[in-house]
Short mmCIF file of C-alpha atoms and ligand atoms in Angstrom, two decimals:
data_model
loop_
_atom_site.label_atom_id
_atom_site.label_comp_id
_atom_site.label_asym_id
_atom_site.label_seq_id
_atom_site.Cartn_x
_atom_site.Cartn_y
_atom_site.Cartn_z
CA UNK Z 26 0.00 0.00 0.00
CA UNK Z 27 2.70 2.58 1.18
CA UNK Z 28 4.49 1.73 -2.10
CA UNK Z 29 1.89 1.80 -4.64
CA UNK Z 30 0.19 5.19 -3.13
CA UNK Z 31 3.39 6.97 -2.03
CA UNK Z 32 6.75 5.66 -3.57
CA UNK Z 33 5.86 4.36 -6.68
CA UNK Z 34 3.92 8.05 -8.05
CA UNK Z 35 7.08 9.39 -7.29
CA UNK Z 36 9.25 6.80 -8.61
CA UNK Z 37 7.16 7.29 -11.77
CA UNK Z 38 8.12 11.00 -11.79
CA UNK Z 39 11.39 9.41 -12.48
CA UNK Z 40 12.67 8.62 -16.33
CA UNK Z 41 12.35 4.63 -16.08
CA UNK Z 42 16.22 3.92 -15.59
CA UNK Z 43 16.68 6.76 -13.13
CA UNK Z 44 14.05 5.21 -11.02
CA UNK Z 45 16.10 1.67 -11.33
CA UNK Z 46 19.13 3.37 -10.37
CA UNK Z 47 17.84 4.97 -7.32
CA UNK Z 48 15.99 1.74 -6.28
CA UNK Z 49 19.21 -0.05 -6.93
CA UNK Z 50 21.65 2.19 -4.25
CA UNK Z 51 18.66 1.73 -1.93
CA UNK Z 52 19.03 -2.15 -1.75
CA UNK Z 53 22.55 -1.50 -1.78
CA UNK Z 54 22.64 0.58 1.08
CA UNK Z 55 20.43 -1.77 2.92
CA UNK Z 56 22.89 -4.55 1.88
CA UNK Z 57 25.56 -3.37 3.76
CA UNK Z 58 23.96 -3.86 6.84
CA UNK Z 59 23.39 -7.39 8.30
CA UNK Z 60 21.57 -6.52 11.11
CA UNK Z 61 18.69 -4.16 9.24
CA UNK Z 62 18.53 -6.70 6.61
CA UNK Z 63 17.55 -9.57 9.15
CA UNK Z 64 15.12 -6.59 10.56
CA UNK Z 65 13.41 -5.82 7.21
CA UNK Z 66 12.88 -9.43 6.65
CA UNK Z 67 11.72 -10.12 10.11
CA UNK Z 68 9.61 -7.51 10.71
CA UNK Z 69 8.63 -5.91 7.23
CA UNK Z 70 8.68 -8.40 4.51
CA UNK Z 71 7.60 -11.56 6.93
CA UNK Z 72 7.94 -14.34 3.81
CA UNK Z 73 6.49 -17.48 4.50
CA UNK Z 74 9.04 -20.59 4.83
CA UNK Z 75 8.22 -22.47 1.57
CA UNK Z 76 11.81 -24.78 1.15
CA UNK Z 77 12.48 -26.25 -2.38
CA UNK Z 78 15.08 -27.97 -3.11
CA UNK Z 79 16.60 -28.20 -6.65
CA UNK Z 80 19.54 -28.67 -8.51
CA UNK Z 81 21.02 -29.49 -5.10
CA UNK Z 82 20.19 -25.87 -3.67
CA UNK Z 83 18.11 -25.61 -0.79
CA UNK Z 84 15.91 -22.41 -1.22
CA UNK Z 85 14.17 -20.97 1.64
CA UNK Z 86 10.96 -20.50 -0.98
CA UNK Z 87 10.72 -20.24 -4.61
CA UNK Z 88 10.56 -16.73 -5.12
CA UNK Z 89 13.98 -15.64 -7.17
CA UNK Z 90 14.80 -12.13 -8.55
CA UNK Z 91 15.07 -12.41 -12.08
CA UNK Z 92 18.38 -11.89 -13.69
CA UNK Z 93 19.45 -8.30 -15.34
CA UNK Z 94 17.96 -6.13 -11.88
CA UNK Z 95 20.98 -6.33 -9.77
CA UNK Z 96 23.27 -7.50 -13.03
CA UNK Z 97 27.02 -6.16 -10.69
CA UNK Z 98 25.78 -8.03 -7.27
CA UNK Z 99 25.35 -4.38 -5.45
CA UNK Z 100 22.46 -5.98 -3.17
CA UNK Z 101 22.46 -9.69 -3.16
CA UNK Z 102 21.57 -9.75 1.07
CA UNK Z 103 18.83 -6.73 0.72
CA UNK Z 104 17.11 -9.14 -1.84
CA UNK Z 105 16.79 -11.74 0.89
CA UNK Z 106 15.74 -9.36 3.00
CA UNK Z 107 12.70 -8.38 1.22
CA UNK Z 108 11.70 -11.84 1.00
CA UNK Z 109 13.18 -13.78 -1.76
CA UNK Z 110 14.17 -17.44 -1.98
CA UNK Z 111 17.14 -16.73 -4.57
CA UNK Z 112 18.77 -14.17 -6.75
CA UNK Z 113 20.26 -14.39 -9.87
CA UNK Z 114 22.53 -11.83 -10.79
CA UNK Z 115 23.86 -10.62 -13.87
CA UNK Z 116 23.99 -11.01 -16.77
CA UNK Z 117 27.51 -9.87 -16.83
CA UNK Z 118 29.80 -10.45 -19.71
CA UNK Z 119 33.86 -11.23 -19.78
CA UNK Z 120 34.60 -7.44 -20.42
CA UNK Z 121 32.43 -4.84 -18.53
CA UNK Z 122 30.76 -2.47 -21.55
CA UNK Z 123 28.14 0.44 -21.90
CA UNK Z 124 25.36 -1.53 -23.45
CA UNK Z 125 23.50 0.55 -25.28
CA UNK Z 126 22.28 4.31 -25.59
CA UNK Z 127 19.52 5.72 -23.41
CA UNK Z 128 17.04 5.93 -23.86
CA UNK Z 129 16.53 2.26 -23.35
CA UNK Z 130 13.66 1.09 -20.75
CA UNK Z 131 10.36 2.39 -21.18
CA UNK Z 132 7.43 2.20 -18.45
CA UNK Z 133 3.62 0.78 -19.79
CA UNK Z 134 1.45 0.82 -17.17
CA UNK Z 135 -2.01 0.06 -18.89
CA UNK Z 136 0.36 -3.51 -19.56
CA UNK Z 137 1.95 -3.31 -16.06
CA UNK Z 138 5.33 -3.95 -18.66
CA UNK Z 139 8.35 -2.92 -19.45
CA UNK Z 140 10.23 -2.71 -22.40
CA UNK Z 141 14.19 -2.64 -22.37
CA UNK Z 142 16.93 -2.54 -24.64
CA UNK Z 143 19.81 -2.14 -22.26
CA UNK Z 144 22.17 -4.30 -24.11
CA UNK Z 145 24.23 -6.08 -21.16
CA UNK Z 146 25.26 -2.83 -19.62
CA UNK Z 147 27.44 -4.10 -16.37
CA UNK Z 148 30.90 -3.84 -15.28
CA UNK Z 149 32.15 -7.26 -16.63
CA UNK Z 150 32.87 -10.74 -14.94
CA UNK Z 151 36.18 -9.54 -12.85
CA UNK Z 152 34.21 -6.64 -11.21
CA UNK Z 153 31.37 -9.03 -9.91
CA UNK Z 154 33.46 -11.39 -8.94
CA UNK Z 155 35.54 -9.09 -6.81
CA UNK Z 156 32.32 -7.37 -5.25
CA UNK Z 157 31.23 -11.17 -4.25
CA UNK Z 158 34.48 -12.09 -2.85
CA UNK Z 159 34.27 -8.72 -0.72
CA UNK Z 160 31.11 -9.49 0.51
CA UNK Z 161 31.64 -12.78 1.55
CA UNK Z 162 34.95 -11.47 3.72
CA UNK Z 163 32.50 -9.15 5.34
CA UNK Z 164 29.57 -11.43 6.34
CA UNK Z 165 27.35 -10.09 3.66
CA UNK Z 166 26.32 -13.26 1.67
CA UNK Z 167 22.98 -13.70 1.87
CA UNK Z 168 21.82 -17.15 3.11
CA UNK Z 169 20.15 -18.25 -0.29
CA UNK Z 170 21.38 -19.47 -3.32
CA UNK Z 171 23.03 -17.22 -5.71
CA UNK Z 172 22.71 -17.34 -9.02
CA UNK Z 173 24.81 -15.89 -11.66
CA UNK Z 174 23.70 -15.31 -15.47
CA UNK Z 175 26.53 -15.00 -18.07
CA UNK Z 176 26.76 -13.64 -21.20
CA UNK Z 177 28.78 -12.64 -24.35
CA UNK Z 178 30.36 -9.23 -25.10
CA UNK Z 179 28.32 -7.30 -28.11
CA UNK Z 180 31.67 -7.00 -29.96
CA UNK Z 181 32.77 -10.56 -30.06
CA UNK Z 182 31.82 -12.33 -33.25
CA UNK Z 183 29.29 -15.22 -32.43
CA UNK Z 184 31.72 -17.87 -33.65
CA UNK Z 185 33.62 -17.02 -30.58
CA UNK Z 186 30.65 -17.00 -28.38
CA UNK Z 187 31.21 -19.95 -26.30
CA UNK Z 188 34.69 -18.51 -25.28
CA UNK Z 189 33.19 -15.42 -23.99
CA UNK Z 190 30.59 -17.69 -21.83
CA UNK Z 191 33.30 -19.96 -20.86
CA UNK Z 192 35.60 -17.06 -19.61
CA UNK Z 193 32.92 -15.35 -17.98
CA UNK Z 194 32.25 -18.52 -16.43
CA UNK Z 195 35.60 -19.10 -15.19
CA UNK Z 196 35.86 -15.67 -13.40
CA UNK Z 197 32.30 -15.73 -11.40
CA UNK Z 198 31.97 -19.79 -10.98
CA UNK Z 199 33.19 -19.55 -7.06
CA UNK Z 200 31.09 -17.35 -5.88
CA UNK Z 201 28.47 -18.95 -7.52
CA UNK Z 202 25.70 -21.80 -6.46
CA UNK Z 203 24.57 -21.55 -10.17
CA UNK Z 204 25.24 -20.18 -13.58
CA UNK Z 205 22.79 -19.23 -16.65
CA UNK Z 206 23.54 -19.41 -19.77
CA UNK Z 207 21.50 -16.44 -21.49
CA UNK Z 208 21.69 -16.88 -25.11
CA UNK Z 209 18.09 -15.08 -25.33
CA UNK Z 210 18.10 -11.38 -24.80
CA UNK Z 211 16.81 -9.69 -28.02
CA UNK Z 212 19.01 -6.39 -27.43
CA UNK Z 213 22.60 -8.23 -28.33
CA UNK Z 214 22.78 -8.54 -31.91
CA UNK Z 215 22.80 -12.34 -33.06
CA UNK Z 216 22.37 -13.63 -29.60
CA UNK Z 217 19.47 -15.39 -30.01
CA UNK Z 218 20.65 -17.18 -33.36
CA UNK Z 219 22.31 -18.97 -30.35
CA UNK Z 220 19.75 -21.30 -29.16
CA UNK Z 221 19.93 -23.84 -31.89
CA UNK Z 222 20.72 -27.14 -31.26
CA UNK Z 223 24.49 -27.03 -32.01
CA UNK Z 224 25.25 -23.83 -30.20
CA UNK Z 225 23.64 -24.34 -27.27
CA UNK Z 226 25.17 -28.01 -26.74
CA UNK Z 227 28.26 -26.01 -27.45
CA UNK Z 228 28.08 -23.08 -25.17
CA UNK Z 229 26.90 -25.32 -22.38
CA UNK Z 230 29.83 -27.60 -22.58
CA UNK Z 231 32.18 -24.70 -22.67
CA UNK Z 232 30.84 -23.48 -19.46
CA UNK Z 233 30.42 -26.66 -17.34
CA UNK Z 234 34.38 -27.67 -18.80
CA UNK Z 235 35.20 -23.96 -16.01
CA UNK Z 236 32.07 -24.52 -13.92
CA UNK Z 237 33.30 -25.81 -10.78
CA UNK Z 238 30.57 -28.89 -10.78
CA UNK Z 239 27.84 -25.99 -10.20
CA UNK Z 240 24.75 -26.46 -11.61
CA UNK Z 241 24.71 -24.78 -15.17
CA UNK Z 242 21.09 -23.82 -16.64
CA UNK Z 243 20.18 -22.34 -20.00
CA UNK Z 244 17.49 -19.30 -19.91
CA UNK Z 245 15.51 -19.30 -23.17
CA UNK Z 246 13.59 -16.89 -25.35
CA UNK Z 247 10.12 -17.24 -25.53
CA UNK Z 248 9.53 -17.07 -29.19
CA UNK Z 249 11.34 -20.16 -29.03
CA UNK Z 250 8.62 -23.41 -29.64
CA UNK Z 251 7.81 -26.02 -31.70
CA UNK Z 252 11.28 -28.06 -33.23
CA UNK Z 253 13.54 -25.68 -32.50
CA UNK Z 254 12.73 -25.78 -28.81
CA UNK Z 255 12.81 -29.27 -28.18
CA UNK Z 256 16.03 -29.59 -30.31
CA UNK Z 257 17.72 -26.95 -28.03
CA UNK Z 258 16.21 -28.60 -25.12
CA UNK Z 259 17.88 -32.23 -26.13
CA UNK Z 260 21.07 -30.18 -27.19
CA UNK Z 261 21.01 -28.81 -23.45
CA UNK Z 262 19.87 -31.68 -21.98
CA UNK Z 263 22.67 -34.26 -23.29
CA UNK Z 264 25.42 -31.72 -22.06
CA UNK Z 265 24.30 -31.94 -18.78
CA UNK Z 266 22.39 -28.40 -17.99
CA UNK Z 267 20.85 -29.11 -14.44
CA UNK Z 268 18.02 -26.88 -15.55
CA UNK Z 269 16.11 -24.19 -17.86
CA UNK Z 270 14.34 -21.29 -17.27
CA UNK Z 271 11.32 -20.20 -19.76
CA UNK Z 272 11.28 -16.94 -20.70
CA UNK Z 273 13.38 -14.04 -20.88
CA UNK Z 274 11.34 -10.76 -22.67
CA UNK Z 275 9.66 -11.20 -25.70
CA UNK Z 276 10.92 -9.12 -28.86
CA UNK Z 277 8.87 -5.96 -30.15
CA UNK Z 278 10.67 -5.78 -33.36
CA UNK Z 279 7.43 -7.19 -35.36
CA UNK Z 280 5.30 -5.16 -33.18
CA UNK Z 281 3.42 -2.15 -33.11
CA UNK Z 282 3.28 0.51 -30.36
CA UNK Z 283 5.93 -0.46 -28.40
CA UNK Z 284 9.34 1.06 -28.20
CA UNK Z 285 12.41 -1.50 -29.69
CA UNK Z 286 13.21 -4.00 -27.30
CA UNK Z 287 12.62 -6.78 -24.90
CA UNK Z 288 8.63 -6.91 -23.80
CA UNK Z 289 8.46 -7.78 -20.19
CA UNK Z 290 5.10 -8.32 -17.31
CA UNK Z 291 1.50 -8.58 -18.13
CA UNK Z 292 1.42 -9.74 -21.78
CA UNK Z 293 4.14 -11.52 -21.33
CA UNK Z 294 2.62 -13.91 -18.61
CA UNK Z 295 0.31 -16.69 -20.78
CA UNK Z 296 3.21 -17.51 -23.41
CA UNK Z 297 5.51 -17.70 -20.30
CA UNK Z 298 3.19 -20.10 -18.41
CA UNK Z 299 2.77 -22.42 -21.94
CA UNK Z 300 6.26 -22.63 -22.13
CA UNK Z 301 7.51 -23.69 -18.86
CA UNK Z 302 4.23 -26.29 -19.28
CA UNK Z 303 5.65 -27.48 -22.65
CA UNK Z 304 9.65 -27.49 -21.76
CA UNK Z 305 8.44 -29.68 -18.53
CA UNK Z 306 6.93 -31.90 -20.80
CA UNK Z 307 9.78 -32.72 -22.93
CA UNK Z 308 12.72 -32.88 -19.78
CA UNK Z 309 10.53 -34.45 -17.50
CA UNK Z 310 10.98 -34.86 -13.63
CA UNK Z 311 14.99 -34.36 -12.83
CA UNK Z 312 15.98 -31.23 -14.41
CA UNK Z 313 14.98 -27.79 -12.82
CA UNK Z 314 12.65 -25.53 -14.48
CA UNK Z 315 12.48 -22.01 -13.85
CA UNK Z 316 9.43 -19.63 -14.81
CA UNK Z 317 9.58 -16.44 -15.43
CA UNK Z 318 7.47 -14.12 -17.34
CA UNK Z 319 4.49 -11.82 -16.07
CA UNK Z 320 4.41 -13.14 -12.83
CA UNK Z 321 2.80 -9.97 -10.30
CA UNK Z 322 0.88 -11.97 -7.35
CA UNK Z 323 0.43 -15.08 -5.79
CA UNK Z 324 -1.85 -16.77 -8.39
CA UNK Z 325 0.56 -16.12 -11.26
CA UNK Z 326 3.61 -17.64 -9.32
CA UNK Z 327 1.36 -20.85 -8.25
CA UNK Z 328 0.40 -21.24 -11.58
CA UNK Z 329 3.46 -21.43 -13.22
CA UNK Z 330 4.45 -23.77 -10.50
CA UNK Z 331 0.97 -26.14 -11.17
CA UNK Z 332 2.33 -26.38 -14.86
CA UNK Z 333 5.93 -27.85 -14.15
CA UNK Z 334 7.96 -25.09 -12.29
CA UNK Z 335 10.09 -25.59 -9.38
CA UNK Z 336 11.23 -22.07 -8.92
CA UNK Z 337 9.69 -18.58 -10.18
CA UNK Z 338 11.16 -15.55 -10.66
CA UNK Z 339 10.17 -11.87 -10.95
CA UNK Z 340 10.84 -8.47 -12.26
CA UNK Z 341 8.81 -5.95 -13.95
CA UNK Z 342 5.93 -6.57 -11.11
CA UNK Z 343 8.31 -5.32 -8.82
CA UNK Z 344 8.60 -2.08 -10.80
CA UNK Z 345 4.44 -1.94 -10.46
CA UNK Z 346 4.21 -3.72 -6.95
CA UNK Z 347 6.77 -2.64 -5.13
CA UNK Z 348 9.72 -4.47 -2.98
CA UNK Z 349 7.56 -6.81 -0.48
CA UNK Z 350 6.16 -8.13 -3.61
CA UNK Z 351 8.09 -11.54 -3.30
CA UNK Z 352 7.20 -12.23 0.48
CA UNK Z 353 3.32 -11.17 -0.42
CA UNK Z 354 4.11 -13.97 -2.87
CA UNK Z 355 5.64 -16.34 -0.54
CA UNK Z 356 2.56 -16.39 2.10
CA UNK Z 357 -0.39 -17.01 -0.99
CA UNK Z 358 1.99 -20.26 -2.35
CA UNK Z 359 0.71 -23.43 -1.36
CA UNK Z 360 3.20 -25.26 1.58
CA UNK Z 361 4.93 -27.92 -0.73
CA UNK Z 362 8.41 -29.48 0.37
CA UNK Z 363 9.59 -30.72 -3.57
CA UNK Z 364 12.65 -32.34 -3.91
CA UNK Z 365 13.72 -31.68 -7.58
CA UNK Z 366 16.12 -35.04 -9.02
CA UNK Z 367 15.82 -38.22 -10.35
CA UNK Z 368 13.91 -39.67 -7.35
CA UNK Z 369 11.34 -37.13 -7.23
CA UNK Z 370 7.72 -38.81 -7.36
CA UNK Z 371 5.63 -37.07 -9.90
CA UNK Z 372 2.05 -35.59 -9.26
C1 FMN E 418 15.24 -3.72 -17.56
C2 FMN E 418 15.39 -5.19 -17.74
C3 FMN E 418 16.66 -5.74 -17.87
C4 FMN E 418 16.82 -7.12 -18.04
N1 FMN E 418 18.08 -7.64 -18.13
C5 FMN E 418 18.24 -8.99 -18.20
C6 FMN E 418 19.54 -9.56 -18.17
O1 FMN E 418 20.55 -8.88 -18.09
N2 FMN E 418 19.62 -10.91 -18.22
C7 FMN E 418 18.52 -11.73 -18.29
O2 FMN E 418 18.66 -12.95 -18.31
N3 FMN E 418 17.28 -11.20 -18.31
C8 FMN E 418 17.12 -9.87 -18.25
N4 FMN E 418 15.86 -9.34 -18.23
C9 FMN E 418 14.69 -10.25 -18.38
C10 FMN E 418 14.14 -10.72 -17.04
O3 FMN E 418 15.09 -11.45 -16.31
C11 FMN E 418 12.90 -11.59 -17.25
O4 FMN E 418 13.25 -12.74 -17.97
C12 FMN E 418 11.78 -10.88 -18.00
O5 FMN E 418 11.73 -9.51 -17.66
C13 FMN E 418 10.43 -11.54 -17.76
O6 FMN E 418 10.08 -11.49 -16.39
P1 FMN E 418 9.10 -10.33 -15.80
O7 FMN E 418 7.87 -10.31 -16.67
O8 FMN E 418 8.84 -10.76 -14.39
O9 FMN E 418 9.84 -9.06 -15.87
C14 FMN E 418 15.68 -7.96 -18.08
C15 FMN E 418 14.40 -7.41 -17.93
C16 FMN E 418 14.23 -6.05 -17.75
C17 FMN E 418 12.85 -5.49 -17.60
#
């Protein structure tokens, strides 16, 4: 209530990235503080225990922040704090680089969307590693798992793709409980031309040859279906991802009305929901699947979870919901205790 009456009018005042910025060194201020991060999440955010556990990972409830919010690590504790089960940060390529000319996130409200074009703006792999490796010398890890997506520099020609993931890899793998492999933004030219079949079993082996043993997982566009997701799936699959997650933003370039860019929140929410049902059906019960797409309440995170997910995570709705979005989340999800592997009984 406080947020959507007070903050978010005036956050709205803001020019979209602005307003991302300034929530940003908020959670980062709060970050640096163990002792008012245990309070916010004690006495503010109040998520309900819902454990998972997947890939390994023991999450405190499903509820992750979706990758490209906190894409240096600046907050990873103060996203715990408001009530989330994981984070994934990122996506951060080998060398740290602009992305691309603002302009490039635009508020829709009537949608509750977004659409970005930010073009993996971040400080590169060494930076976020080094900010990790601070944090956990200073007792600021957050006690979930961590997730971090990768990705390849705009400049580097996609025949050298897997090397970027693989170096990027390298570099963030031990501070780490899990990598992405994001081969589906639609603001890094040729990126997506990625997830065919041969790429993606290439990129994927690149990564888990540097990963430590952690859990690598491929995010996906959702324009991908049909053939050409299954085949990437099986590509994926037989190089040993631990899991997928279905979607990242959905391209405007073919439509009207919308600024250039990646299409995130409301009308993103029913392709994201078929997807995760549909990638589900074709990996069946061990690997880990991840939804993400639309999801602004309870009812939209239990329903991706009734059509295969383990795990959700969010974004725009936190733009249009505010902060205790996830542990408002948390407390409508049904209690379920899944363990996510081969000897997980289905139903
Ligand atoms: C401003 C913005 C930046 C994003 N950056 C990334 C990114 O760097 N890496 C990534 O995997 N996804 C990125 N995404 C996509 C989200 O992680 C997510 O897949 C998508 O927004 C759908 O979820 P939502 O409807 O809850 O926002 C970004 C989304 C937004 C709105």
């Amino acid at each position: 209530m406080l947020y959507t009456s007070v903050l978010r009018p005036l956050f709205f005042r803001l020019d979209p990235e602005a307003a991302h910025d300034l929530a940003l060194r908020g959670a980062s201020l709060l970050a640096r503080s163990r002792l008012a991060c245990r309070a916010v999440e004690r006495v503010v955010a109040r998520p309900a225990p819902r454990p998972v556990t997947a890939m390994g990972l023991h999450f405190p409830n499903p509820v992750g922040l979706a990758g490209g919010m906190d894409k240096n690590g600046v907050a990873p504790l103060a996203w715990w704090a408001f009530g989330f089960g994981f984070v994934e940060l990122g996506t951060v390529t080998p060398v740290g680089q602009p992305g691309n000319p603002a302009p490039r996130m635009f508020r829709y409200p009537n949608d509750a969307a977004l659409v970005n074009r930010m073009g993996f703006n971040n400080a590169g792999a060494d930076a976020l590693a080094a900010r990790l490796a601070e944090q956990t010398a200073r007792h600021l890890r957050p006690p979930f798992p961590v997730g971090i997506s990768i990705g390849k520099n705009k400049e580097t020609p996609p025949e050298r793709a897997a090397d970027d993931f693989a170096r990027a890899a390298s570099v963030v793998q031990p501070h780490a409980d899990f990598l992405t492999v994001n081969v589906s933004s639609p603001n890094t030219p040729g990126l997506r031309l990625l997830q065919n079949a041969a790429e993606v079993g290439r990129i994927v082996r690149a990564v888990r040859a540097v990963a430590g043993g952690k859990p690598v997982l491929v995010k996906l566009a959702p324009e991908l279906y049909g053939d050409d997701l299954l085949a990437a799936l099986d590509a994926a699959l037989s190089e040993g991802v631990a899991g997928v997650i279905a979607t990242n933003t959905l391209s405007t370039a073919t439509m009207t009305g919308y600024e250039t860019g990646g299409l995130s929140g409301g009308p993103l929410r029913a392709l994201a929901a078929t997807r995760v049902a549909q990638v589900r059906d074709h990996v069946g019960d061990g690997p880990t699947v991840i939804g993400c797409g639309g999801v602004a309440g309870g009812p939209d995170a239990q329903a991706l979870l009734d059509v295969g997910a383990d795990l959700v995570q969010i974004y725009t709705a936190l733009v249009y919901e505010g902060p205790l979005l996830p542990a408002a989340i948390t407390r409508y999800l049904r209690p379920r205790a899944r363990t996510v592997g081969p000897s997980r009984p289905r139903g």
